[in-house]
Coordinates of C-alpha atoms in Angstrom, one line a residue:
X1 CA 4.1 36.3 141.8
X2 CA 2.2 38.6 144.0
X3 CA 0.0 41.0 142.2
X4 CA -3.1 43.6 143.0
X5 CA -6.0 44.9 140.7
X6 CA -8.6 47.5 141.5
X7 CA -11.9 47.3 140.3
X8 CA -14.1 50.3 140.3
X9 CA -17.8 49.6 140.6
X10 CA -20.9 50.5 138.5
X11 CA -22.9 50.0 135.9
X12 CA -25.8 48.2 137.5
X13 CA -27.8 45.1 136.4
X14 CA -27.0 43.0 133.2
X15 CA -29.2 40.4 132.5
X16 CA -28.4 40.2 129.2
X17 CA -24.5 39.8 128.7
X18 CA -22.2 36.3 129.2
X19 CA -21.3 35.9 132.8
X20 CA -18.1 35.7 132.0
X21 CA -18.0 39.0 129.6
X22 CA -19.8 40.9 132.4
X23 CA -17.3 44.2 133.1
X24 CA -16.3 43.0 137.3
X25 CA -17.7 46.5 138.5
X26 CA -21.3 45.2 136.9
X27 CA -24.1 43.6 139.1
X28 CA -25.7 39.8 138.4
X29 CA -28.2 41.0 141.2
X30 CA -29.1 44.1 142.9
X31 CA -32.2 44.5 145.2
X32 CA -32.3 47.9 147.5
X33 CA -28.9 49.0 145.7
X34 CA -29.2 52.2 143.1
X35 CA -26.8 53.5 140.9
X36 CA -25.6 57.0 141.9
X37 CA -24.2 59.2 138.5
X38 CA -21.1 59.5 140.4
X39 CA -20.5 55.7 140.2
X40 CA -20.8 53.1 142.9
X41 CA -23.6 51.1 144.4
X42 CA -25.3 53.3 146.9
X43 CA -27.9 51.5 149.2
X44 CA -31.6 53.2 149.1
X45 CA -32.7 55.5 151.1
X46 CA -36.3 54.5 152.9
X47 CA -39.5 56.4 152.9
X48 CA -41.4 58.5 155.9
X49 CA -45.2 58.0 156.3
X50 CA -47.2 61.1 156.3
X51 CA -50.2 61.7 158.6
X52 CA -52.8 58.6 159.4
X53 CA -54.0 56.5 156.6
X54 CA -56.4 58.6 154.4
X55 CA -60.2 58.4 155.3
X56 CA -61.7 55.8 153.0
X57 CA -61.6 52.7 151.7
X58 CA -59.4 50.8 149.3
X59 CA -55.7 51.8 147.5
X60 CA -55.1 55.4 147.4
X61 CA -55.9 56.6 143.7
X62 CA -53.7 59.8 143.7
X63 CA -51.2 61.5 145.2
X64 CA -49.3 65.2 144.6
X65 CA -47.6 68.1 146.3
X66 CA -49.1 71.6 145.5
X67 CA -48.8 74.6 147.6
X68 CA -45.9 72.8 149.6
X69 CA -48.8 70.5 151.2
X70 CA -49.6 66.9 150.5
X71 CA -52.5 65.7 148.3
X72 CA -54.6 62.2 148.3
X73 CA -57.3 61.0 146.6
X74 CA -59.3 58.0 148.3
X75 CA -62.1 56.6 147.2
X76 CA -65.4 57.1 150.0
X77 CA -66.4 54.3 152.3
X78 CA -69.8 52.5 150.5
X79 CA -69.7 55.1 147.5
X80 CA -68.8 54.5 144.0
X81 CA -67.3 58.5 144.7
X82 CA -63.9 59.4 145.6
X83 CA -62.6 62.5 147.8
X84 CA -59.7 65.0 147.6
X85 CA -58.0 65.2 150.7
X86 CA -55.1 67.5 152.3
X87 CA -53.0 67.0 155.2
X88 CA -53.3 69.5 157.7
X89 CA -50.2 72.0 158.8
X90 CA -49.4 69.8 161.7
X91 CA -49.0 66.3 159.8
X92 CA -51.8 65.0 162.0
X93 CA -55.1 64.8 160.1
X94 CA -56.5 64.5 156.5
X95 CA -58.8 67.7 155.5
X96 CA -61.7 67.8 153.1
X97 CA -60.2 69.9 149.9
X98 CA -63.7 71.2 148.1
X99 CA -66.6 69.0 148.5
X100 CA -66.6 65.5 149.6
X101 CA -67.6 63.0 147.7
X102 CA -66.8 65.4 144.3
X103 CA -64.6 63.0 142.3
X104 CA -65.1 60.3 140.6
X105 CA -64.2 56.5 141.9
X106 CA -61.2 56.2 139.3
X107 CA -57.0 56.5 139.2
X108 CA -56.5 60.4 138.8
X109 CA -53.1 61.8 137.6
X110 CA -52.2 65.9 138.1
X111 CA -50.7 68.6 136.3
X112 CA -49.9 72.2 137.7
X113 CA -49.3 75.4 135.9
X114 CA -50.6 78.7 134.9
X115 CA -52.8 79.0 132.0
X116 CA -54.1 82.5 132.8
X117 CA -52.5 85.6 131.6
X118 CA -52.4 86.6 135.0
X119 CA -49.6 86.0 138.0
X120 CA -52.3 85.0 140.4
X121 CA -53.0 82.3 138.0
X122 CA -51.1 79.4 139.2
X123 CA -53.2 76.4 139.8
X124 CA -53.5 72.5 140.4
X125 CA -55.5 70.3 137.7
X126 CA -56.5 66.7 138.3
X127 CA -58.7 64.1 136.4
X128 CA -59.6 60.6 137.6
X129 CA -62.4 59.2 135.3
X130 CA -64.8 62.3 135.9
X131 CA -64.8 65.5 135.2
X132 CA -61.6 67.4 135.4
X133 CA -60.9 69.6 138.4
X134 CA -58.9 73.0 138.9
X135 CA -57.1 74.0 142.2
X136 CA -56.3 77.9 142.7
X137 CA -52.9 78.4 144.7
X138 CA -53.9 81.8 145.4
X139 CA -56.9 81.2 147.1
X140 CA -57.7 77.5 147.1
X141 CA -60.7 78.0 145.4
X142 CA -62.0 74.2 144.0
X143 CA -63.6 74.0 141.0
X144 CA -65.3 71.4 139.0
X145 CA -64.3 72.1 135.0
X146 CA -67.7 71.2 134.4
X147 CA -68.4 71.9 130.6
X148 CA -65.4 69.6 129.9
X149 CA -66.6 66.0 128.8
X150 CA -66.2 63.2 131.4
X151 CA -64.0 60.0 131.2
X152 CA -60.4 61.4 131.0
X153 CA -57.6 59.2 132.9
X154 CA -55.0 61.4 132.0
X155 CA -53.8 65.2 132.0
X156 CA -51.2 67.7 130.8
X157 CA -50.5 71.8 129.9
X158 CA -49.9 72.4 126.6
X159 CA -49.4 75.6 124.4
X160 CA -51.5 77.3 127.2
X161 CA -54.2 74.7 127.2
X162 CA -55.5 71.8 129.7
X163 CA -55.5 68.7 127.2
X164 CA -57.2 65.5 128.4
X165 CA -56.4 61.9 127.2
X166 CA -59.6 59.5 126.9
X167 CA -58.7 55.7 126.8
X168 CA -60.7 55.0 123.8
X169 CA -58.4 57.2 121.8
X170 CA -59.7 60.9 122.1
X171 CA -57.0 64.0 122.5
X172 CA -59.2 67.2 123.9
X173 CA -57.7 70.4 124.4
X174 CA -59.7 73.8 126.4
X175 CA -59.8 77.1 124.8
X176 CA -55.9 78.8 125.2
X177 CA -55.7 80.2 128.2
X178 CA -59.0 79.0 129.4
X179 CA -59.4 75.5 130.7
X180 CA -63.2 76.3 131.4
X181 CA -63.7 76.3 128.1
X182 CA -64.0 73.1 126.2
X183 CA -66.9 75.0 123.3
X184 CA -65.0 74.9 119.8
X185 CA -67.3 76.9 118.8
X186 CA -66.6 79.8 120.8
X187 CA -62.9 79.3 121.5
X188 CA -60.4 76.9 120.5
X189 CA -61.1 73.8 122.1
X190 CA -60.0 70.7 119.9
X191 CA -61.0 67.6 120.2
X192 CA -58.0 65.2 118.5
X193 CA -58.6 61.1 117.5
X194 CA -55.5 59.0 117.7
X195 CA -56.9 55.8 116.3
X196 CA -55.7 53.6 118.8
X197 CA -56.4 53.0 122.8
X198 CA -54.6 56.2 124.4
X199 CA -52.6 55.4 127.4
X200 CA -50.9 58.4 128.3
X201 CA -49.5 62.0 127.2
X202 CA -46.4 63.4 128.1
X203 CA -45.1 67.4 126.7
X204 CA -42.1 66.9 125.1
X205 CA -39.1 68.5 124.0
X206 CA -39.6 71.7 121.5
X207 CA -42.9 72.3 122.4
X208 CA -44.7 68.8 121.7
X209 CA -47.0 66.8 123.1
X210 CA -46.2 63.4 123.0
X211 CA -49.5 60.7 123.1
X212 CA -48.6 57.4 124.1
X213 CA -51.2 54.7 122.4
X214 CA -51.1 51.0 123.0
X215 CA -49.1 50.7 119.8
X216 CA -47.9 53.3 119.0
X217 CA -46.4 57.0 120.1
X218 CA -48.0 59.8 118.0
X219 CA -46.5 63.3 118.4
X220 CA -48.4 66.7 118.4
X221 CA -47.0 69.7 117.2
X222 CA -48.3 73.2 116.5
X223 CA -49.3 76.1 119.0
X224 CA -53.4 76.1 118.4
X225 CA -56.0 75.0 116.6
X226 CA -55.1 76.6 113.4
X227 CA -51.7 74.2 112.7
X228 CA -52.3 70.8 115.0
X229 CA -50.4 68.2 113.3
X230 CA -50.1 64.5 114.8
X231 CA -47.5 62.8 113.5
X232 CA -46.9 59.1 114.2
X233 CA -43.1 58.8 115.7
X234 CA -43.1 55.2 117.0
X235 CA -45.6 53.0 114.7
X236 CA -45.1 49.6 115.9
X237 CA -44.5 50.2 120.1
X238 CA -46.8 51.7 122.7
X239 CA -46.6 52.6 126.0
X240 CA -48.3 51.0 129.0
X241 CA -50.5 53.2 131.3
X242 CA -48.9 55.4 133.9
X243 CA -45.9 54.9 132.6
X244 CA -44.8 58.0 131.1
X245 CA -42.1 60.3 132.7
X246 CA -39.8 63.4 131.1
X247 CA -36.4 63.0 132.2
X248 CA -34.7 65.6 129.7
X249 CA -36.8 63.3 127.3
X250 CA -40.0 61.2 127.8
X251 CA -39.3 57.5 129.2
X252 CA -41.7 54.9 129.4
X253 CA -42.6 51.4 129.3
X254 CA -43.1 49.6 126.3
X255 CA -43.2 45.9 125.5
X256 CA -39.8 45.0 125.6
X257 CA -39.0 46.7 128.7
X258 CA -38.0 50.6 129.7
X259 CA -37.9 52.9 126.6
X260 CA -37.3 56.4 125.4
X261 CA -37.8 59.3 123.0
X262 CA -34.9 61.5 121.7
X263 CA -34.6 64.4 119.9
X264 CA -32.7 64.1 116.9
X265 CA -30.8 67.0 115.6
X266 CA -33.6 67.8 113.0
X267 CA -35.9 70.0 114.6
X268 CA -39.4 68.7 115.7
X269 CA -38.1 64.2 115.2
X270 CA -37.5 61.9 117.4
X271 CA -36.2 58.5 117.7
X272 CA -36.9 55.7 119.8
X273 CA -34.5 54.1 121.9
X274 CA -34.4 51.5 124.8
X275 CA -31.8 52.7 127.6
X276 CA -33.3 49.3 130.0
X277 CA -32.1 46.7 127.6
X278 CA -29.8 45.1 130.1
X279 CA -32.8 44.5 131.8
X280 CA -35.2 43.6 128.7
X281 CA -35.4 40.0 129.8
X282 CA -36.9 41.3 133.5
X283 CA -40.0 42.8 131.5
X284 CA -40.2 40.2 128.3
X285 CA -39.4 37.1 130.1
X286 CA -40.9 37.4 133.6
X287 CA -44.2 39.8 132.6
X288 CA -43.4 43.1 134.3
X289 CA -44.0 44.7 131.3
X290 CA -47.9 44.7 132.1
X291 CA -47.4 44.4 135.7
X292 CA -46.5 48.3 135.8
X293 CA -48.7 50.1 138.9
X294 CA -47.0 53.6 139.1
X295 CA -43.9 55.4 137.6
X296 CA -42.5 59.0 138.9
X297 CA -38.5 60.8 138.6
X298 CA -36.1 62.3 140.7
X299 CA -34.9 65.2 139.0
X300 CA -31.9 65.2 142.1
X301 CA -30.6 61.8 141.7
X302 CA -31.3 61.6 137.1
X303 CA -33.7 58.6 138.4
X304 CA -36.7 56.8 136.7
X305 CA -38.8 55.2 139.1
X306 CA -40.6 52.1 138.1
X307 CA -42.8 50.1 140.6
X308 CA -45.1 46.7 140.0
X309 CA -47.8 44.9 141.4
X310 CA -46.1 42.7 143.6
X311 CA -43.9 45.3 146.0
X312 CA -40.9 45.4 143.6
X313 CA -39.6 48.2 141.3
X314 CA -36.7 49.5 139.0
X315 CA -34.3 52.1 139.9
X316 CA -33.0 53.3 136.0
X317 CA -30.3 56.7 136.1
X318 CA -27.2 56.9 133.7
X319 CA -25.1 54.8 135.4
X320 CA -27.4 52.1 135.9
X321 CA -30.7 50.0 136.3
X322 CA -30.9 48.2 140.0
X323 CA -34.2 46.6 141.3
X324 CA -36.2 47.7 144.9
X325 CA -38.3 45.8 147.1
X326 CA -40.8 47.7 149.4
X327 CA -42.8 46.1 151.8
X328 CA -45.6 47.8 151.3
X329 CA -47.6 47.9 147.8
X330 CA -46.8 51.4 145.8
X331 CA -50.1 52.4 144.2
X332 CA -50.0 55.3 142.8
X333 CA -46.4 57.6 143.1
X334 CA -45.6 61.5 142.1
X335 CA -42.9 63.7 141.7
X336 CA -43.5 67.4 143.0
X337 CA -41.2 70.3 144.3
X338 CA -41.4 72.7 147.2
X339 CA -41.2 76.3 147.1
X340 CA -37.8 76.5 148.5
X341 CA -37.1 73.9 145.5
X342 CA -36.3 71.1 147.4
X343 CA -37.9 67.7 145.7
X344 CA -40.0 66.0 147.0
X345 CA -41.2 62.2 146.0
X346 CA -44.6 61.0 147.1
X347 CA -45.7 57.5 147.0
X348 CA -49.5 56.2 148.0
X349 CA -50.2 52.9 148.9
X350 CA -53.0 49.9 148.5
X351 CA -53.5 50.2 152.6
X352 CA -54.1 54.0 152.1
X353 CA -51.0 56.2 153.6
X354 CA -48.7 58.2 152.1
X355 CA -45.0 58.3 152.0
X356 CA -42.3 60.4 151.5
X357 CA -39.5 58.8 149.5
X358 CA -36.0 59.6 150.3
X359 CA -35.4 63.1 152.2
X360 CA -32.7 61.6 154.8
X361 CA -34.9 58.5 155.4
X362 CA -33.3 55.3 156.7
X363 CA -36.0 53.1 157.1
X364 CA -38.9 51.9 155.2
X365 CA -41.3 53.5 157.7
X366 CA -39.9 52.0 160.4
X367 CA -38.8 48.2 159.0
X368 CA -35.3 47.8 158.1
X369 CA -34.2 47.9 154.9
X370 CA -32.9 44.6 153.6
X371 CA -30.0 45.2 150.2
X372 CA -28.5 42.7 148.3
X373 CA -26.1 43.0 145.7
X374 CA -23.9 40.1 143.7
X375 CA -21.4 41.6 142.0
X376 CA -20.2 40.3 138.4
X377 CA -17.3 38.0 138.3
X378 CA -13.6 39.0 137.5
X379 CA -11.2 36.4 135.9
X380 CA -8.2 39.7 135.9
X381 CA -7.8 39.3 132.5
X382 CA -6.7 36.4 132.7
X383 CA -9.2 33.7 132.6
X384 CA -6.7 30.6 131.8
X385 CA -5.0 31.2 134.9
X386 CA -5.4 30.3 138.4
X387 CA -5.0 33.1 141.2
X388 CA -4.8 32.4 144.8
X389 CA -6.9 35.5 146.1
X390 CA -5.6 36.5 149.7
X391 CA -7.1 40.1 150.3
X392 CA -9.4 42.8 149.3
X393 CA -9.7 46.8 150.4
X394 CA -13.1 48.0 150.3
X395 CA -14.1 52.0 149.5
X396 CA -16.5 52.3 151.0
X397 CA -18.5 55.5 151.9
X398 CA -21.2 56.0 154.6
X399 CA -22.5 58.4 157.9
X400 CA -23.4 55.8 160.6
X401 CA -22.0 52.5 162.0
X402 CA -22.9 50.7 158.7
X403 CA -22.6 46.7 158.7
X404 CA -22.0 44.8 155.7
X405 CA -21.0 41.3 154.9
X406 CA -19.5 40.0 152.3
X407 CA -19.3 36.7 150.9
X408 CA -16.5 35.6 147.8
X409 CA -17.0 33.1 145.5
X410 CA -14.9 31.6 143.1
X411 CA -15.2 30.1 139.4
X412 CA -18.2 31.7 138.5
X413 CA -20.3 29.5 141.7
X414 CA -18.2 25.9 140.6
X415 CA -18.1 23.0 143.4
X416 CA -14.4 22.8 142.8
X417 CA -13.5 25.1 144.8
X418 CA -14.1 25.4 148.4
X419 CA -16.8 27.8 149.5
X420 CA -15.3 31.0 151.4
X421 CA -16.6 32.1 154.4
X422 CA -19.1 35.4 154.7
X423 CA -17.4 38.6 156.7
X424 CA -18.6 41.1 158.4
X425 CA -17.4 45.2 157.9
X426 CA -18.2 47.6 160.8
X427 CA -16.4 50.9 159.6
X428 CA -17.4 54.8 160.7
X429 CA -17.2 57.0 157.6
X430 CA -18.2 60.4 157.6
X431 CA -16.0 63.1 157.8
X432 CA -15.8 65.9 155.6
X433 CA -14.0 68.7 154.3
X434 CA -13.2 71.7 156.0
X435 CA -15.5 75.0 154.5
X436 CA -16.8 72.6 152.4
X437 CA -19.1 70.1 154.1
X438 CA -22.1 71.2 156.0
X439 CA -22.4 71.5 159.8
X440 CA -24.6 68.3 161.4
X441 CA -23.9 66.2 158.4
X442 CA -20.1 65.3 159.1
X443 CA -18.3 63.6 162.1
X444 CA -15.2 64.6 163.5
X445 CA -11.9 62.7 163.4
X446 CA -13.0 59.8 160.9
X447 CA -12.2 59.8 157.6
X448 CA -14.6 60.7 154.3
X449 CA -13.8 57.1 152.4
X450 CA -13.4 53.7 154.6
X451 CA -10.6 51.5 152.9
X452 CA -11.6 48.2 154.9
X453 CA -9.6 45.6 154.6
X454 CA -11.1 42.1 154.2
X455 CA -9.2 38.6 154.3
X456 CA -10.1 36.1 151.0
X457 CA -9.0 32.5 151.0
X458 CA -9.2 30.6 147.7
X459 CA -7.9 29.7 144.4
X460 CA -9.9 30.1 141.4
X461 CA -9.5 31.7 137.6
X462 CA -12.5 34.1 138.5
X463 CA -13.9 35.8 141.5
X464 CA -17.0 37.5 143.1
X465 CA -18.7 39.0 146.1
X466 CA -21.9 38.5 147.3
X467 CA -23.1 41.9 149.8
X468 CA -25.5 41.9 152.3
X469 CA -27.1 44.2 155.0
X470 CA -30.4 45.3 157.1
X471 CA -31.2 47.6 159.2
X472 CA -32.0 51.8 159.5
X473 CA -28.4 53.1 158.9
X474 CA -28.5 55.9 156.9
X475 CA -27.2 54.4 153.7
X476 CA -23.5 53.1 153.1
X477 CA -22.0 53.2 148.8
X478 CA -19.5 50.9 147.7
X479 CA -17.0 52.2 145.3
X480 CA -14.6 49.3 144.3
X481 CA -11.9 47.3 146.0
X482 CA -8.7 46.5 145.4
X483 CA -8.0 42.9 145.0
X484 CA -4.7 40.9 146.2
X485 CA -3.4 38.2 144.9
X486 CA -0.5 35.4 143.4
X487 CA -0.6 33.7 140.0
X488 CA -1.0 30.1 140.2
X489 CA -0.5 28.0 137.6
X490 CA -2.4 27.6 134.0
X491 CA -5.6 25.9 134.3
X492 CA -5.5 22.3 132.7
X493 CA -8.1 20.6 130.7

């Protein structure tokens, strides 16, 4: 009996579930693949390097986007200083932002925001192991926040304040509305102990600020010095450094992999919970949990960004976790917007360049990207019978002349079935709707979804695909296939 079945595709990564109770749209293995909130496996866009390397030595130790120009911080050659730099207007050459050799030798993290009671007020704050820094937008004035006490690795705004996290476990906040100001004795500067080793902070939802400890996550909450209250929410987890993101609520990285705070209906609590546990044995098993180098979002795509030590990363939105591979080494990574309010993803590496993430990119700088993805295997509900599979019909989506191949397998990788042989798609997809799709970014005459047929030859109970493809294609998404197929007889013991 000749049947069909269409499986739609999602979900991402599961590296926790049975094989064989793995839903057939999931992955077993996904490398250059993300997980688009519209479902599907979308290959990765690439990134675009930005100007020459950055003058110095050593990784980059910051990156950010303010005044829609780019941002590095590199430490100086034979110096134990560091200097902020800013790419010129015409992309070709890094310029001296203040003085050089004004920052400290250390990892700095940014903040921007208006403190001032004043429109003019806008500004750019950074801290890197030294003393804090501010940045005016309105007349790029650099100043060294010199009266606030050195050593912070981390920064935020909150309730009109700069605050500044210390490693050893020390929350200090300026005087509201002036982050000049760090004298408690004539303004409201607070100074804050956490009682643990601070590793982050993170505003919140409702007007917290979250402070992410080695083993635990403490919550502040009040508008000024008169009603701070910290308040433990998470007393047995902690967050690893650089790890903290807001998403609609804070993400970060705790010991058993990605995790998360959320508001509960009670005003003011939250609750952990861990949206990467299909993925928990990735951190708890194989060490990424300390191996975590940088972290940013993409507002645009619901994205947390995770990258590690050794080139590799985690793509997490709704629909999904999927693992990257860059070949070069992310060091430090932000998320900024331009004025137009267009986002934009920086990334700063241990060679000292900077990239662009995403923005129409098809390469990684030039190399091909190189995707993988396994899908899980499908027994069609039936897993005690044997199907002789004959064809499948690919969705596929895509803008270029994408090639893919894609290899079955049968019987969840068994030697008792014959091994099928890989094939390749070519396909053209691109069209668009009429009034609807925008001019340049549509072809004429082809259709908006390939259905690309693809000849299978085999007999199993269960059956997979393995995907494959390189090069600088603007990227291709797979949306599900529709299977073809007879029953066989019932398998016999």
């Amino acid at each position: 009996m000749s049947k069909s079945a269409y499986i739609r595709l999602g979900g991402g990564i599961d590296l926790v579930t049975p094989p064989e109770q793995l839903p057939p749209g999931a992955a077993i293995y996904a490398v250059n693949y993300e997980c688009p909130v519209t479902g599907g496996y979308r290959r990765i866009d690439g990134y675009t390097q930005l100007g020459p390397s950055v003058p110095g030595e050593g990784p980059l130790l910051g990156v950010v986007t303010f005044n829609d120009r780019e941002l590095a911080v590199r430490k100086d050659v034979g110096a134990e200083t560091a200097t902020l730099y800013r790419l010129n207007a015409a992309g070709d050459t890094w310029e001296v932002v203040g003085t050089a050799g004004a920052l400290h030798n250390g990892r700095h993290e940014f903040v921007e925001g208006n403190v001032y009671a004043t429109e003019g007020g806008r500004a750019l704050y950074g801290v890197g192991g030294g003393k804090p820094f501010e940045l005016k937008a309105s007349d790029d004035t650099f100043t060294e926040l010199a009266d606030a006490m050195a050593g912070a690795k981390y920064i935020a705004l909150h309730a009109n304040a700069l605050a500044l996290g210390y490693s050893p476990g020390s929350l200090q906040l300026s005087t509201i509305g002036d982050p000049a100001n760090w004298d408690a004795a004539t303004g409201s500067a607070t100074e804050i102990g956490t009682g643990q080793t601070l590793t982050g902070i993170l505003p919140g939802t409702g007007g917290v600020l979250h402070i992410m400890c080695r083993d635990s996550i403490k919550t502040l909450y009040g508008t000024s010095s008169a009603d701070w209250q910290l308040k433990t929410t998470v007393p047995n987890s902690g967050a690893r450094p650089y790890s903290a993101q807001s998403l609609m609520q804070p993400y970060f990285i705790a010991e058993r992999g990605i995790a998360s705070l959320q508001a509960t209906q009670q005003y003011g609590d939250f609750r952990p919970m861990q949206p990467g546990a299909k993925v928990e044995p990735l951190f708890s098993e194989q060490g990424y949990a300390t191996r975590v180098v940088a972290t940013a979002i993409s507002k645009k795509k619901a994205q947390y960004r995770i990258w590690f030590d050794d080139g590799t990363g985690v793509y997490m939105s709704p629909a999904g976790i999927t693992t990257v591979r860059f070949p070069d080494q992310v060091a430090v990574a932000h998320t900024g917007e331009l004025s137009n309010g267009e986002e934009q993803l920086l990334i700063g590496d241990d060679a000292g360049f900077v990239y662009r993430l995403g923005n129409g990119a098809t390469s990684f700088s030039g190399a091909d990207i190189e995707a993988f993805l396994t899908l899980a295997y499908s027994d069609l509900d039936a897993p005690n019978v044997r199907k002789r599979f004959r064809r499948v019909f690919w969705d596929l989506r895509s803008g270029t002349n994408a090639n893919v191949s894609i290899k079955p397998d049968l019987d969840y990788g068994g030697t008792e079935s014959a091994s099928a042989r890989r094939e390749f798609l070519e396909f053209l997809v691109g069209g668009g709707l009429w009034d609807v799709a925008q001019w340049g970014e549509f072809s004429w005459s082809v259709p908006s979804l390939g259905q690309e047929p693809m000849d299978v030859t085999g007999t199993g109970v269960s059956i997979n695909f393995a995907i494959y493809s390189v090069g600088s294609d603007p990227s291709h998404e797979l949306l599900g296939y529709d299977l073809h197929f007879d029953v066989r007889r019932r398998r016999r013991g």
